[in-house]
Amino acid sequence: MPQPHRGDRKPVSFLTPSSIRDEVDRRAHREGLTRGDYLTRLLALELELPVPSYIPGGQPGDAQLRLPDSEAQMSA
């Protein structure tokens, strides 16, 4: 089944030490997220931007930061 449309998104690519990537993967897996969704949520919270509504879970109190899918945008 295809995933629902997630709005305007652009790829971001960067190199990071394997130990950081491995920890990101562990945390994402523990929370049931993909690496990309985990990092998107992490960046949004760090930058005090809305967490897209298609990303489940989150930090306590982040519900007020969420936008509807049609408004959620992540650009590089």
PDB file of C-alpha atoms in Angstrom:
ATOM      1  CA  MET A   1       0.000   0.000   0.000  1.00  0.00           C
ATOM      2  CA  PRO A   2       1.513   3.382  -0.952  1.00  0.00           C
ATOM      3  CA  GLN A   3       2.153   5.994   1.704  1.00  0.00           C
ATOM      4  CA  PRO A   4      -0.078   9.076   1.785  1.00  0.00           C
ATOM      5  CA  HIS A   5       1.267  12.316   0.320  1.00  0.00           C
ATOM      6  CA  ARG A   6       3.555  14.064   2.822  1.00  0.00           C
ATOM      7  CA  GLY A   7       3.682  17.531   1.276  1.00  0.00           C
ATOM      8  CA  ASP A   8       6.596  19.411  -0.234  1.00  0.00           C
ATOM      9  CA  ARG A   9       9.825  17.713   0.819  1.00  0.00           C
ATOM     10  CA  LYS A  10      13.394  17.819  -0.453  1.00  0.00           C
ATOM     11  CA  PRO A  11      16.214  15.362   0.188  1.00  0.00           C
ATOM     12  CA  VAL A  12      19.043  16.252   2.548  1.00  0.00           C
ATOM     13  CA  SER A  13      22.236  14.240   2.400  1.00  0.00           C
ATOM     14  CA  PHE A  14      25.272  14.471   4.652  1.00  0.00           C
ATOM     15  CA  LEU A  15      27.971  12.242   6.050  1.00  0.00           C
ATOM     16  CA  THR A  16      28.131  11.496   9.749  1.00  0.00           C
ATOM     17  CA  PRO A  17      30.261   9.150  11.851  1.00  0.00           C
ATOM     18  CA  SER A  18      28.968   5.588  11.886  1.00  0.00           C
ATOM     19  CA  SER A  19      28.520   5.702  15.655  1.00  0.00           C
ATOM     20  CA  ILE A  20      26.056   8.607  15.330  1.00  0.00           C
ATOM     21  CA  ARG A  21      24.156   6.952  12.480  1.00  0.00           C
ATOM     22  CA  ASP A  22      23.965   3.709  14.431  1.00  0.00           C
ATOM     23  CA  GLU A  23      22.555   5.503  17.493  1.00  0.00           C
ATOM     24  CA  VAL A  24      20.019   7.371  15.334  1.00  0.00           C
ATOM     25  CA  ASP A  25      18.943   4.048  13.819  1.00  0.00           C
ATOM     26  CA  ARG A  26      18.562   2.453  17.276  1.00  0.00           C
ATOM     27  CA  ARG A  27      16.462   5.337  18.571  1.00  0.00           C
ATOM     28  CA  ALA A  28      14.344   5.524  15.430  1.00  0.00           C
ATOM     29  CA  HIS A  29      13.682   1.772  15.564  1.00  0.00           C
ATOM     30  CA  ARG A  30      12.788   1.969  19.260  1.00  0.00           C
ATOM     31  CA  GLU A  31      10.214   4.660  18.469  1.00  0.00           C
ATOM     32  CA  GLY A  32       8.866   2.884  15.376  1.00  0.00           C
ATOM     33  CA  LEU A  33      10.088   5.580  12.980  1.00  0.00           C
ATOM     34  CA  THR A  34      12.191   5.592   9.863  1.00  0.00           C
ATOM     35  CA  ARG A  35      15.574   7.278  10.091  1.00  0.00           C
ATOM     36  CA  GLY A  36      14.229  10.164   7.992  1.00  0.00           C
ATOM     37  CA  ASP A  37      11.128  10.704  10.141  1.00  0.00           C
ATOM     38  CA  TYR A  38      13.194  10.531  13.323  1.00  0.00           C
ATOM     39  CA  LEU A  39      15.695  13.090  12.042  1.00  0.00           C
ATOM     40  CA  THR A  40      12.934  15.344  10.690  1.00  0.00           C
ATOM     41  CA  ARG A  41      11.253  15.372  14.101  1.00  0.00           C
ATOM     42  CA  LEU A  42      14.572  15.939  15.868  1.00  0.00           C
ATOM     43  CA  LEU A  43      15.486  18.851  13.598  1.00  0.00           C
ATOM     44  CA  ALA A  44      12.046  20.425  13.818  1.00  0.00           C
ATOM     45  CA  LEU A  45      12.111  20.349  17.608  1.00  0.00           C
ATOM     46  CA  GLU A  46      15.682  21.661  17.758  1.00  0.00           C
ATOM     47  CA  LEU A  47      14.864  24.503  15.358  1.00  0.00           C
ATOM     48  CA  GLU A  48      11.569  25.223  17.153  1.00  0.00           C
ATOM     49  CA  LEU A  49       9.617  24.494  13.969  1.00  0.00           C
ATOM     50  CA  PRO A  50       6.381  22.512  13.626  1.00  0.00           C
ATOM     51  CA  VAL A  51       6.720  18.724  13.614  1.00  0.00           C
ATOM     52  CA  PRO A  52       4.834  17.397  10.559  1.00  0.00           C
ATOM     53  CA  SER A  53       1.652  15.622  11.590  1.00  0.00           C
ATOM     54  CA  TYR A  54       2.573  12.484   9.624  1.00  0.00           C
ATOM     55  CA  ILE A  55       5.326  11.776  12.183  1.00  0.00           C
ATOM     56  CA  PRO A  56       3.840   9.818  15.094  1.00  0.00           C
ATOM     57  CA  GLY A  57       4.906  10.247  18.690  1.00  0.00           C
ATOM     58  CA  GLY A  58       7.226  12.967  19.722  1.00  0.00           C
ATOM     59  CA  GLN A  59       8.355  14.804  22.765  1.00  0.00           C
ATOM     60  CA  PRO A  60       5.825  15.657  25.466  1.00  0.00           C
ATOM     61  CA  GLY A  61       4.116  18.905  24.580  1.00  0.00           C
ATOM     62  CA  ASP A  62       4.962  18.855  20.882  1.00  0.00           C
ATOM     63  CA  ALA A  63       1.335  18.394  19.820  1.00  0.00           C
ATOM     64  CA  GLN A  64       0.863  22.154  19.668  1.00  0.00           C
ATOM     65  CA  LEU A  65       3.804  22.343  17.243  1.00  0.00           C
ATOM     66  CA  ARG A  66       2.243  20.011  14.694  1.00  0.00           C
ATOM     67  CA  LEU A  67       0.789  21.200  11.399  1.00  0.00           C
ATOM     68  CA  PRO A  68      -1.703  19.429   9.154  1.00  0.00           C
ATOM     69  CA  ASP A  69      -0.017  17.394   6.390  1.00  0.00           C
ATOM     70  CA  SER A  70      -1.025  19.936   3.753  1.00  0.00           C
ATOM     71  CA  GLU A  71       0.925  22.648   5.579  1.00  0.00           C
ATOM     72  CA  ALA A  72       3.885  20.625   6.809  1.00  0.00           C
ATOM     73  CA  GLN A  73       7.016  21.458   4.839  1.00  0.00           C
ATOM     74  CA  MET A  74      10.652  20.576   5.324  1.00  0.00           C
ATOM     75  CA  SER A  75      13.175  22.308   3.123  1.00  0.00           C
ATOM     76  CA  ALA A  76      16.929  22.238   3.063  1.00  0.00           C
TER      77      ALA A  76
END
